[in-house]
C-alpha cells in the first residue's frame, strides 16, 4: 500500500474525513479532540544482528488509536516506506472498521520500516522478536492485538507470539491473530475477506432487485481477496469477465478477459504466490490480454477493486461505463475523494471499504474468541457466523443510508463514529 493518497498525507486525509463527519454529526468538541488523534503512539528502535555479523537498527511503530469499545486491533506492516503518519491513519480506519461491524474492539496498527525482499528469514524473525520485546508491556489479549498485514505472514505472527509468551511465561494465543491453522489460527481466515465482500454484494443486489445470476463483474487484482471473492460470487451464479494483476517481469499491470467468463481454477493454475498471472499462458488459454487499467472499462454491472489504493481517481472515473451499478471496495482506499464525488452524483452504489472488506478483521475477532475459549470451530461455523455479522452490518448501514438519504460511505462513517464517540462518553472520557 502506498504511503500517500493522491499526493496527500494519509493521516491528514483520515483526519479530514473524520472532521467532515464530526461536523455533520455535530459531535461535541471533547469527542472531536479525542478521536482525531491516537490515544497512544509508540515509536522505537529494533536492533538486529544481521547474517553478515553487522548490526542494523530498524524503526518500529505501534499506534493505538482508540480502545473505548475494546482492545485495539490491527495489523503490522513491513514496508520500506513506512511512516508514523501512515500507521496513524490506518489505526484510525481500524477503529471505524471494527465499530461498523460492531466488534467489541478498538483500532490500532503497527509497522516496521524494512523491506523483507532483502532480508533473510532469520533476520525477519529477529525483527519480529525485537518488535515484541519493545512493546510487550503495552500489548496483550486485553489491551491491543496485532495481526498480519502488508508483507507479514502467519509465520511472522507465530514468531511474535512465541516471543510474547516467553516474556510473560504463559501460553497467550489471543495476543495475536492470523496465526497458522493448528497453532491457534482460525479456519476460514484465508477466505474471510473475499467472502465478506461477496456477502455485501449479495445484499446490495437484493436491495437493488437484481439477480446475481444476471450480473457480470470485473475485478482488479488476483490475490487473496480477489481469488476468494471470485470463488463465492461464481458459486452464487455471477460471471466474472475480467481480472487484472501485476506482472513482475515488466513491472506493469495487465487485465485478462474472457467474455463468457473466466475459469477460476484455470487461472489459479497459472498464477504465482504473489497473485501474478502468467501473461503468455493466459494468452495461450484464450484470454484477451489488455492493459492493466482496462479492468474498469468493461461493460459489467459490478466492479471489484481488490488490489491497491487510488485506482478509481479523477483520471480513471470517467472511463467507467454507464452499465456499472455497484462498486465493492475490497481494497483499502481504492477510490479518491474526487472520484467518489463523481460516483455519488452518478448514483453508483458504492460499498465502502470499511464495510466491504471488514470480513478479515471479523474473522480475526473469531480467532481470538476461539483462543480465549480454547475451543475451535469448524470452517462452516466460522463462515456462517461471518455471513451473519457482515449481513447485519450491511443492513445497519443501508438502513441509515435510506432513512437519512446518505451516500453509503457517509452512512458507514456516521455509524462508526457515533458508536465510538458514544463509548467514550459512556466511559466518562469526554
Ligand atoms: P495480495 O497481495 O494477495 O494481492 C494483490 C493483488 O493485486 C495481486 O494479484 C497483484 O498482482 C495485484 N496487483 C498489484 N498491483 C497491481 C496493479 N497495478 N494492477 C493490477 N493488479 C495489481 O493482497 P490482498 O491480501 O488480496 O489485498 C488486496 C487489497 O485488499 C489491499 O488493499 C489490502 O489492504 C486489502 N485488504 C486485504 C485484507 C486481507 O484479509 N487480505 C483485508 C482487508 C483489506
CSV table of C-alpha atoms and ligand atoms in Angstrom, one decimal:
chain,number,residue,atom,x,y,z
A,1,UNK,CA,0.0,0.0,0.0
A,2,UNK,CA,1.3,3.4,-0.9
A,3,UNK,CA,2.1,6.0,1.8
A,4,UNK,CA,0.0,8.8,0.4
A,5,UNK,CA,-3.4,9.2,-1.1
A,6,UNK,CA,-3.2,11.3,-4.3
A,7,UNK,CA,-0.2,13.1,-3.0
A,8,UNK,CA,-1.9,13.8,0.3
A,9,UNK,CA,-0.6,12.6,3.7
A,10,UNK,CA,-2.7,9.6,4.6
A,11,UNK,CA,-3.2,10.8,8.2
A,12,UNK,CA,-4.2,14.3,7.1
A,13,UNK,CA,-6.8,12.6,4.9
A,14,UNK,CA,-8.1,10.3,7.6
A,15,UNK,CA,-8.4,13.4,9.9
A,16,UNK,CA,-10.2,15.4,7.2
A,17,UNK,CA,-12.7,12.6,6.7
A,18,UNK,CA,-13.3,12.5,10.4
A,19,UNK,CA,-13.6,16.3,10.7
A,20,UNK,CA,-16.3,16.3,8.0
A,21,UNK,CA,-18.3,13.6,9.7
A,22,UNK,CA,-17.9,15.2,13.1
A,23,UNK,CA,-19.2,18.5,11.7
A,24,UNK,CA,-22.2,16.7,10.0
A,25,UNK,CA,-23.0,14.9,13.3
A,26,UNK,CA,-22.5,18.0,15.4
A,27,UNK,CA,-20.1,16.0,17.6
A,28,UNK,CA,-19.0,17.8,20.8
A,29,UNK,CA,-15.6,19.4,21.0
A,30,UNK,CA,-14.3,16.9,23.5
A,31,UNK,CA,-15.0,13.8,21.5
A,32,UNK,CA,-13.6,15.6,18.4
A,33,UNK,CA,-10.4,16.4,20.1
A,34,UNK,CA,-10.0,12.8,21.4
A,35,UNK,CA,-11.0,11.0,18.2
A,36,UNK,CA,-9.0,13.0,15.7
A,37,UNK,CA,-5.7,11.8,17.4
A,38,UNK,CA,-4.5,8.5,18.6
A,39,UNK,CA,-4.8,7.6,22.3
A,40,UNK,CA,-1.2,6.2,22.3
A,41,UNK,CA,1.7,6.1,19.9
A,42,UNK,CA,4.9,4.1,20.2
A,43,UNK,CA,8.0,4.6,18.1
A,44,UNK,CA,11.0,2.5,18.9
A,45,UNK,CA,14.3,1.1,17.7
A,46,UNK,CA,14.8,-2.6,16.9
A,47,UNK,CA,18.5,-3.5,16.9
A,48,UNK,CA,19.2,-6.7,14.8
A,49,UNK,CA,22.3,-8.7,14.4
A,50,UNK,CA,22.4,-9.3,10.6
A,51,UNK,CA,23.5,-12.6,8.9
A,52,UNK,CA,26.9,-11.0,8.0
A,53,UNK,CA,27.6,-10.1,11.6
A,54,UNK,CA,26.9,-6.4,11.3
A,55,UNK,CA,24.2,-4.8,13.4
A,56,UNK,CA,21.4,-2.8,11.9
A,57,UNK,CA,18.7,-0.7,13.7
A,58,UNK,CA,15.1,-0.8,12.3
A,59,UNK,CA,12.3,1.6,13.3
A,60,UNK,CA,9.1,0.1,14.7
A,61,UNK,CA,5.8,1.7,15.4
A,62,UNK,CA,2.5,0.8,17.1
A,63,UNK,CA,-0.4,3.2,17.3
A,64,UNK,CA,-3.4,2.6,19.4
A,65,UNK,CA,-6.0,5.0,18.0
A,66,UNK,CA,-8.9,4.2,20.3
A,67,UNK,CA,-9.8,1.4,22.7
A,68,UNK,CA,-13.1,2.7,24.2
A,69,UNK,CA,-15.0,-0.3,22.6
A,70,UNK,CA,-12.4,-3.0,23.4
A,71,UNK,CA,-8.7,-3.9,22.9
A,72,UNK,CA,-7.1,-2.2,19.9
A,73,UNK,CA,-7.0,-4.4,16.8
A,74,UNK,CA,-4.9,-4.0,13.6
A,75,UNK,CA,-2.2,-5.4,11.5
A,76,UNK,CA,1.6,-5.0,11.5
A,77,UNK,CA,3.1,-3.9,8.1
A,78,UNK,CA,6.7,-4.4,6.9
A,79,UNK,CA,7.3,-1.7,4.4
A,80,UNK,CA,10.4,0.2,3.3
A,81,UNK,CA,8.4,3.5,3.1
A,82,UNK,CA,6.5,3.0,6.4
A,83,UNK,CA,5.9,6.2,8.3
A,84,UNK,CA,4.3,7.1,11.6
A,85,UNK,CA,1.6,9.1,9.8
A,86,UNK,CA,0.6,6.1,7.6
A,87,UNK,CA,0.3,3.9,10.7
A,88,UNK,CA,-1.7,6.6,12.4
A,89,UNK,CA,-4.2,6.8,9.5
A,90,UNK,CA,-4.5,3.0,9.3
A,91,UNK,CA,-5.1,2.8,13.1
A,92,UNK,CA,-7.9,5.3,12.9
A,93,UNK,CA,-9.5,3.5,10.0
A,94,UNK,CA,-9.3,0.2,12.0
A,95,UNK,CA,-11.3,1.9,14.8
A,96,UNK,CA,-14.1,2.8,12.4
A,97,UNK,CA,-14.0,-0.6,10.7
A,98,UNK,CA,-14.3,-2.6,13.9
A,99,UNK,CA,-17.1,-0.3,15.1
A,100,UNK,CA,-19.1,-0.5,11.8
A,101,UNK,CA,-19.2,-4.3,12.1
A,102,UNK,CA,-19.9,-3.9,15.8
A,103,UNK,CA,-16.9,-5.9,17.1
A,104,UNK,CA,-16.0,-5.3,20.7
A,105,UNK,CA,-12.6,-4.0,19.6
A,106,UNK,CA,-10.9,-0.7,19.1
A,107,UNK,CA,-8.4,0.3,16.4
A,108,UNK,CA,-4.6,0.0,16.1
A,109,UNK,CA,-1.9,-0.5,13.6
A,110,UNK,CA,1.8,-1.2,13.6
A,111,UNK,CA,4.8,-1.3,11.3
A,112,UNK,CA,8.4,-1.7,10.8
A,113,UNK,CA,10.5,0.3,8.2
A,114,UNK,CA,12.1,-2.6,6.4
A,115,UNK,CA,12.0,-4.5,3.1
A,116,UNK,CA,11.5,-8.3,3.6
A,117,UNK,CA,12.6,-8.9,0.0
A,118,UNK,CA,16.2,-8.0,1.1
A,119,UNK,CA,16.1,-9.8,4.5
A,120,UNK,CA,16.7,-13.5,5.3
A,121,UNK,CA,14.1,-15.4,7.2
A,122,UNK,CA,16.4,-15.3,10.3
A,123,UNK,CA,16.7,-11.5,10.0
A,124,UNK,CA,12.9,-11.2,9.7
A,125,UNK,CA,12.5,-13.4,12.8
A,126,UNK,CA,14.8,-11.2,14.7
A,127,UNK,CA,12.8,-8.1,13.7
A,128,UNK,CA,9.6,-9.8,14.8
A,129,UNK,CA,11.0,-10.8,18.2
A,130,UNK,CA,12.7,-7.4,18.6
A,131,UNK,CA,9.4,-5.6,17.8
A,132,UNK,CA,7.6,-7.6,20.5
A,133,UNK,CA,10.4,-7.1,23.1
A,134,UNK,CA,10.0,-3.3,22.7
A,135,UNK,CA,6.2,-3.2,23.1
A,136,UNK,CA,5.3,-6.4,25.1
A,137,UNK,CA,4.3,-4.4,28.2
A,138,UNK,CA,1.9,-2.3,26.3
A,139,UNK,CA,0.2,-5.0,24.3
A,140,UNK,CA,-1.7,-8.2,25.0
A,141,UNK,CA,-5.0,-10.0,24.5
A,142,UNK,CA,-6.8,-7.5,26.8
A,143,UNK,CA,-5.0,-4.4,25.5
A,144,UNK,CA,-4.0,-4.5,21.9
A,145,UNK,CA,-4.0,-7.4,19.4
A,146,UNK,CA,-1.9,-7.3,16.2
A,147,UNK,CA,-2.4,-9.3,13.0
A,148,UNK,CA,-0.7,-9.8,9.6
A,149,UNK,CA,-0.8,-7.1,7.0
A,150,UNK,CA,1.3,-5.9,4.1
A,151,UNK,CA,4.4,-8.2,3.8
A,152,UNK,CA,3.8,-10.0,7.1
A,153,UNK,CA,2.5,-13.6,7.3
A,154,UNK,CA,1.2,-16.3,9.7
A,155,UNK,CA,4.9,-17.3,10.3
A,156,UNK,CA,5.7,-13.7,11.4
A,157,UNK,CA,2.7,-13.9,13.8
A,158,UNK,CA,4.0,-17.1,15.3
A,159,UNK,CA,7.4,-15.8,16.0
A,160,UNK,CA,5.9,-12.7,17.6
A,161,UNK,CA,3.6,-14.9,19.7
A,162,UNK,CA,6.5,-17.1,20.8
A,163,UNK,CA,8.5,-14.1,22.0
A,164,UNK,CA,5.4,-12.6,23.8
A,165,UNK,CA,4.8,-16.0,25.6
A,166,UNK,CA,8.4,-16.3,26.5
A,167,UNK,CA,8.4,-12.8,28.1
A,168,UNK,CA,5.1,-13.5,30.0
A,169,UNK,CA,5.9,-17.1,30.9
A,170,UNK,CA,2.4,-18.3,29.8
A,171,UNK,CA,0.5,-19.5,26.7
A,172,UNK,CA,-1.4,-16.5,25.4
A,173,UNK,CA,-2.5,-17.3,21.9
A,174,UNK,CA,-5.1,-14.4,22.0
A,175,UNK,CA,-2.1,-12.0,21.9
A,176,UNK,CA,-2.1,-12.1,18.1
A,177,UNK,CA,-4.3,-13.3,15.2
A,178,UNK,CA,-3.6,-14.6,11.7
A,179,UNK,CA,-1.7,-17.5,13.2
A,180,UNK,CA,-1.2,-20.7,11.2
A,181,UNK,CA,-4.2,-23.1,11.5
A,182,UNK,CA,-3.2,-25.7,14.1
A,183,UNK,CA,-1.2,-23.1,16.0
A,184,UNK,CA,-4.3,-21.2,17.2
A,185,UNK,CA,-5.3,-19.8,13.8
A,186,UNK,CA,-8.9,-20.0,12.6
A,187,UNK,CA,-10.3,-22.0,9.7
A,188,UNK,CA,-11.9,-19.7,7.2
A,189,UNK,CA,-9.5,-16.8,7.7
A,190,UNK,CA,-7.9,-17.0,4.3
A,191,UNK,CA,-11.2,-16.7,2.5
A,192,UNK,CA,-12.8,-14.4,5.1
A,193,UNK,CA,-12.2,-11.0,3.4
A,194,UNK,CA,-13.1,-12.1,-0.1
A,195,UNK,CA,-16.2,-13.9,1.0
A,196,UNK,CA,-17.2,-10.9,3.2
A,197,UNK,CA,-17.0,-8.7,0.1
A,198,UNK,CA,-19.4,-11.0,-1.7
A,199,UNK,CA,-21.8,-11.2,1.2
A,200,UNK,CA,-22.2,-7.4,0.9
A,201,UNK,CA,-22.5,-7.6,-2.9
A,202,UNK,CA,-25.3,-10.2,-2.5
A,203,UNK,CA,-27.2,-8.0,-0.1
A,204,UNK,CA,-26.7,-5.0,-2.3
A,205,UNK,CA,-28.1,-6.8,-5.3
A,206,UNK,CA,-31.1,-8.0,-3.3
A,207,UNK,CA,-31.8,-4.4,-2.3
A,208,UNK,CA,-31.5,-3.2,-5.9
A,209,UNK,CA,-33.8,-6.1,-7.1
A,210,UNK,CA,-31.1,-7.6,-9.4
A,211,UNK,CA,-30.5,-11.3,-9.7
A,212,UNK,CA,-26.9,-12.3,-9.1
A,213,UNK,CA,-27.1,-14.8,-11.9
A,214,UNK,CA,-27.8,-11.9,-14.3
A,215,UNK,CA,-24.7,-9.9,-13.3
A,216,UNK,CA,-21.2,-9.6,-14.7
A,217,UNK,CA,-18.2,-8.4,-12.8
A,218,UNK,CA,-14.7,-7.1,-13.4
A,219,UNK,CA,-12.0,-7.4,-10.7
A,220,UNK,CA,-8.8,-5.6,-10.1
A,221,UNK,CA,-6.2,-7.9,-8.5
A,222,UNK,CA,-5.9,-11.6,-8.3
A,223,UNK,CA,-4.6,-12.1,-4.8
A,224,UNK,CA,-6.1,-13.4,-1.6
A,225,UNK,CA,-9.1,-11.1,-1.5
A,226,UNK,CA,-9.9,-11.3,-5.3
A,227,UNK,CA,-9.5,-15.0,-5.6
A,228,UNK,CA,-11.9,-15.9,-2.8
A,229,UNK,CA,-14.4,-13.1,-3.8
A,230,UNK,CA,-14.5,-14.6,-7.3
A,231,UNK,CA,-14.9,-18.1,-5.9
A,232,UNK,CA,-18.0,-17.2,-3.9
A,233,UNK,CA,-19.5,-14.8,-6.5
A,234,UNK,CA,-19.3,-17.5,-9.1
A,235,UNK,CA,-20.9,-20.0,-6.7
A,236,UNK,CA,-23.8,-17.6,-6.4
A,237,UNK,CA,-24.1,-17.6,-10.2
A,238,UNK,CA,-22.3,-14.4,-11.2
A,239,UNK,CA,-20.0,-14.2,-14.2
A,240,UNK,CA,-16.5,-12.6,-13.9
A,241,UNK,CA,-15.4,-11.4,-17.3
A,242,UNK,CA,-12.1,-9.7,-16.4
A,243,UNK,CA,-9.4,-9.8,-13.7
A,244,UNK,CA,-6.1,-7.9,-13.6
A,245,UNK,CA,-2.8,-8.5,-11.9
A,246,UNK,CA,0.8,-7.1,-11.6
A,247,UNK,CA,3.5,-8.5,-13.9
A,248,UNK,CA,6.8,-8.7,-12.0
A,249,UNK,CA,8.9,-9.1,-15.2
A,250,UNK,CA,8.0,-5.9,-17.0
A,251,UNK,CA,6.6,-4.1,-13.9
A,252,UNK,CA,3.2,-3.5,-15.4
A,253,UNK,CA,-0.4,-4.4,-14.7
A,254,UNK,CA,-2.4,-6.4,-17.2
A,255,UNK,CA,-6.1,-7.3,-17.5
A,256,UNK,CA,-7.2,-10.7,-18.6
A,257,UNK,CA,-10.6,-11.0,-20.2
A,258,UNK,CA,-12.9,-13.8,-21.4
A,259,UNK,CA,-16.3,-12.5,-22.4
A,260,UNK,CA,-18.1,-15.7,-21.5
A,261,UNK,CA,-16.5,-15.8,-18.0
A,262,UNK,CA,-13.1,-16.6,-16.6
A,263,UNK,CA,-12.2,-20.0,-15.4
A,264,UNK,CA,-11.0,-19.6,-11.8
A,265,UNK,CA,-9.2,-22.9,-11.5
A,266,UNK,CA,-7.5,-22.5,-14.8
A,267,UNK,CA,-6.2,-19.0,-13.8
A,268,UNK,CA,-5.2,-20.2,-10.4
A,269,UNK,CA,-3.1,-22.8,-12.1
A,270,UNK,CA,-1.1,-20.1,-13.9
A,271,UNK,CA,-0.8,-17.6,-11.0
A,272,UNK,CA,2.3,-17.2,-8.8
A,273,UNK,CA,2.1,-16.9,-5.0
A,274,UNK,CA,2.0,-13.1,-5.2
A,275,UNK,CA,-1.2,-13.2,-7.3
A,276,UNK,CA,0.6,-12.5,-10.6
A,277,UNK,CA,-1.0,-14.2,-13.6
A,278,UNK,CA,1.4,-15.7,-16.3
A,279,UNK,CA,0.7,-13.5,-19.3
A,280,UNK,CA,1.9,-15.9,-22.0
A,281,UNK,CA,0.0,-18.9,-20.6
A,282,UNK,CA,-3.2,-16.7,-20.2
A,283,UNK,CA,-2.9,-15.7,-23.9
A,284,UNK,CA,-2.5,-19.4,-24.8
A,285,UNK,CA,-5.6,-20.3,-22.8
A,286,UNK,CA,-7.6,-17.8,-24.9
A,287,UNK,CA,-7.7,-14.7,-22.7
A,288,UNK,CA,-7.6,-11.2,-24.2
A,289,UNK,CA,-4.6,-9.6,-22.6
A,290,UNK,CA,-5.3,-5.9,-22.1
A,291,UNK,CA,-3.5,-3.0,-20.4
A,292,UNK,CA,-4.0,-3.0,-16.6
A,293,UNK,CA,-6.4,-0.1,-16.5
A,294,UNK,CA,-8.8,-2.0,-18.8
A,295,UNK,CA,-10.4,-3.7,-15.8
A,296,UNK,CA,-12.6,-0.7,-15.1
A,297,UNK,CA,-13.6,-0.1,-18.7
A,298,UNK,CA,-15.5,-3.4,-19.1
A,299,UNK,CA,-19.2,-3.5,-19.8
A,300,UNK,CA,-20.2,-5.0,-16.4
A,301,UNK,CA,-22.6,-4.5,-13.6
A,302,UNK,CA,-20.1,-4.8,-10.7
A,303,UNK,CA,-16.6,-3.5,-10.3
A,304,UNK,CA,-14.5,-5.1,-7.6
A,305,UNK,CA,-11.2,-3.2,-6.9
A,306,UNK,CA,-9.1,-5.7,-4.8
A,307,UNK,CA,-5.5,-4.6,-5.4
A,308,UNK,CA,-4.4,-1.1,-4.5
A,309,UNK,CA,-5.4,2.3,-3.2
A,310,UNK,CA,-6.3,5.3,-5.5
A,311,UNK,CA,-7.2,3.2,-8.6
A,312,UNK,CA,-10.5,4.9,-9.2
A,313,UNK,CA,-9.4,8.5,-9.4
A,314,UNK,CA,-10.1,11.8,-11.3
A,315,UNK,CA,-8.4,10.4,-14.5
A,316,UNK,CA,-10.0,6.9,-14.5
A,317,UNK,CA,-13.5,7.5,-13.1
A,318,UNK,CA,-14.8,8.8,-16.5
A,319,UNK,CA,-13.8,5.5,-18.1
A,320,UNK,CA,-16.3,3.5,-16.0
A,321,UNK,CA,-19.2,2.5,-18.4
A,322,UNK,CA,-22.8,3.5,-17.6
A,323,UNK,CA,-23.8,-0.1,-17.0
A,324,UNK,CA,-21.8,-0.3,-13.8
A,325,UNK,CA,-24.2,-0.1,-10.9
A,326,UNK,CA,-22.2,-1.4,-7.9
A,327,UNK,CA,-18.6,-0.9,-6.8
A,328,UNK,CA,-17.5,-3.1,-3.9
A,329,UNK,CA,-14.3,-1.8,-2.3
A,330,UNK,CA,-12.3,-5.0,-1.5
A,331,UNK,CA,-9.1,-3.0,-1.3
A,332,UNK,CA,-8.5,-0.3,1.2
A,333,UNK,CA,-8.9,3.2,-0.2
A,334,UNK,CA,-9.3,2.3,-3.9
A,335,UNK,CA,-11.4,5.5,-4.6
A,336,UNK,CA,-10.0,9.0,-4.3
A,337,UNK,CA,-12.4,11.7,-2.8
A,338,UNK,CA,-12.6,13.4,-6.3
A,339,UNK,CA,-13.7,10.2,-8.0
A,340,UNK,CA,-16.0,9.4,-5.1
A,341,UNK,CA,-17.9,12.6,-5.7
A,342,UNK,CA,-18.4,11.6,-9.3
A,343,UNK,CA,-19.7,8.2,-8.4
A,344,UNK,CA,-22.1,9.6,-5.8
A,345,UNK,CA,-23.5,12.0,-8.4
A,346,UNK,CA,-23.9,9.2,-11.0
A,347,UNK,CA,-25.9,7.1,-8.5
A,348,UNK,CA,-23.4,4.2,-8.4
A,349,UNK,CA,-24.0,2.1,-5.3
A,350,UNK,CA,-20.6,2.1,-3.6
A,351,UNK,CA,-20.0,-0.5,-0.8
A,352,UNK,CA,-17.2,1.3,1.1
A,353,UNK,CA,-14.0,-0.4,2.1
A,354,UNK,CA,-14.7,0.0,5.9
A,355,UNK,CA,-17.7,-2.2,5.4
A,356,UNK,CA,-16.9,-4.3,2.3
A,357,UNK,CA,-13.5,-5.7,3.4
A,358,UNK,CA,-14.3,-6.0,7.2
A,359,UNK,CA,-14.6,-9.8,6.8
A,360,UNK,CA,-10.9,-10.1,7.6
A,361,UNK,CA,-10.9,-8.4,10.9
A,362,UNK,CA,-14.2,-10.1,11.8
A,363,UNK,CA,-12.6,-13.5,11.4
A,364,UNK,CA,-9.6,-12.3,13.4
A,365,UNK,CA,-12.0,-11.5,16.1
A,366,UNK,CA,-13.5,-15.0,15.8
A,367,UNK,CA,-9.9,-16.3,16.1
A,368,UNK,CA,-9.5,-14.5,19.4
A,369,UNK,CA,-12.8,-15.8,20.7
A,370,UNK,CA,-11.7,-19.4,19.9
A,371,UNK,CA,-8.3,-18.8,21.5
A,372,UNK,CA,-9.9,-17.4,24.7
A,373,UNK,CA,-12.3,-20.4,24.8
A,374,UNK,CA,-9.5,-22.8,23.8
A,375,UNK,CA,-12.1,-24.5,21.5
A,376,UNK,CA,-12.0,-24.4,17.8
A,377,UNK,CA,-14.9,-24.1,15.3
A,378,UNK,CA,-15.4,-25.9,12.0
A,379,UNK,CA,-14.9,-23.9,8.8
A,380,UNK,CA,-18.6,-23.9,8.1
A,381,UNK,CA,-19.4,-22.5,11.6
A,382,UNK,CA,-16.8,-19.7,11.1
A,383,UNK,CA,-18.2,-18.8,7.6
A,384,UNK,CA,-21.8,-18.9,8.8
A,385,UNK,CA,-21.0,-16.5,11.7
A,386,UNK,CA,-19.1,-14.3,9.3
A,387,UNK,CA,-22.0,-14.1,6.9
A,388,UNK,CA,-24.4,-13.2,9.8
A,389,UNK,CA,-22.1,-10.5,11.1
A,390,UNK,CA,-21.4,-9.0,7.6
A,391,UNK,CA,-25.1,-9.1,6.6
A,392,UNK,CA,-26.1,-7.4,9.9
A,393,UNK,CA,-23.5,-4.7,9.4
A,394,UNK,CA,-24.6,-4.2,5.8
A,395,UNK,CA,-28.2,-3.9,6.7
A,396,UNK,CA,-27.5,-1.4,9.5
A,397,UNK,CA,-25.6,0.9,7.2
A,398,UNK,CA,-28.1,0.5,4.4
A,399,UNK,CA,-30.9,1.4,6.8
A,400,UNK,CA,-29.2,4.6,7.9
A,401,UNK,CA,-28.4,5.5,4.3
A,402,UNK,CA,-32.0,5.1,3.3
A,403,UNK,CA,-33.5,6.8,6.3
A,404,UNK,CA,-31.2,9.8,6.2
A,405,UNK,CA,-30.7,9.8,2.4
A,406,UNK,CA,-27.0,9.4,2.8
A,407,UNK,CA,-24.3,8.0,0.5
A,408,UNK,CA,-23.3,4.5,1.8
A,409,UNK,CA,-19.8,5.8,2.7
A,410,UNK,CA,-21.2,8.6,4.8
A,411,UNK,CA,-23.7,6.3,6.5
A,412,UNK,CA,-20.8,3.9,7.3
A,413,UNK,CA,-18.8,6.7,8.9
A,414,UNK,CA,-21.8,8.0,10.7
A,415,UNK,CA,-22.5,4.7,12.4
A,416,UNK,CA,-18.8,4.0,13.2
A,417,UNK,CA,-18.0,7.4,14.7
A,418,UNK,CA,-21.3,7.5,16.6
A,419,UNK,CA,-20.6,4.2,18.2
A,420,UNK,CA,-17.0,5.1,19.2
A,421,UNK,CA,-18.0,8.6,20.5
A,422,UNK,CA,-20.8,7.1,22.5
A,423,UNK,CA,-18.4,4.6,24.1
A,424,UNK,CA,-16.0,7.4,25.0
A,425,UNK,CA,-18.9,9.4,26.5
A,426,UNK,CA,-20.4,6.5,28.4
A,427,UNK,CA,-17.0,5.8,30.0
A,428,UNK,CA,-16.9,9.4,31.1
A,429,UNK,CA,-13.8,10.2,29.0
A,430,UNK,CA,-15.3,13.3,27.3
B,1,LIG,P1,-2.4,-9.7,-2.4
B,1,LIG,O1,-1.0,-9.3,-2.2
B,1,LIG,O2,-2.7,-11.2,-2.0
B,1,LIG,O3,-2.9,-9.5,-3.9
B,1,LIG,C1,-2.8,-8.2,-4.5
B,1,LIG,C2,-3.1,-8.5,-6.0
B,1,LIG,O4,-3.1,-7.2,-6.6
B,1,LIG,C3,-2.2,-9.4,-6.8
B,1,LIG,O5,-2.9,-10.2,-7.6
B,1,LIG,C4,-1.3,-8.4,-7.6
B,1,LIG,O6,-0.8,-8.9,-8.8
B,1,LIG,C5,-2.4,-7.3,-7.8
B,1,LIG,N1,-1.8,-6.0,-8.2
B,1,LIG,C6,-0.9,-5.3,-7.6
B,1,LIG,N2,-0.6,-4.2,-8.3
B,1,LIG,C7,-1.5,-4.2,-9.3
B,1,LIG,C8,-1.7,-3.3,-10.4
B,1,LIG,N3,-1.0,-2.1,-10.5
B,1,LIG,N4,-2.6,-3.6,-11.3
B,1,LIG,C9,-3.3,-4.7,-11.2
B,1,LIG,N5,-3.2,-5.6,-10.2
B,1,LIG,C10,-2.2,-5.3,-9.3
B,1,LIG,O7,-3.3,-8.7,-1.5
B,1,LIG,P2,-4.7,-9.0,-0.8
B,1,LIG,O8,-4.5,-9.5,0.6
B,1,LIG,O9,-5.6,-9.6,-1.7
B,1,LIG,O10,-5.2,-7.5,-0.6
B,1,LIG,C11,-5.7,-6.7,-1.6
B,1,LIG,C12,-6.3,-5.4,-1.0
B,1,LIG,O11,-7.3,-5.7,0.0
B,1,LIG,C13,-5.3,-4.5,-0.3
B,1,LIG,O12,-5.7,-3.1,-0.5
B,1,LIG,C14,-5.5,-4.8,1.1
B,1,LIG,O13,-5.1,-3.8,2.0
B,1,LIG,C15,-7.0,-5.1,1.2
B,1,LIG,N6,-7.4,-5.9,2.3
B,1,LIG,C16,-7.0,-7.2,2.5
B,1,LIG,C17,-7.4,-7.9,3.5
B,1,LIG,C18,-7.0,-9.4,3.7
B,1,LIG,O14,-7.5,-10.0,4.6
B,1,LIG,N7,-6.1,-9.9,2.8
B,1,LIG,C19,-8.3,-7.4,4.5
B,1,LIG,C20,-8.7,-6.1,4.3
B,1,LIG,C21,-8.3,-5.3,3.2
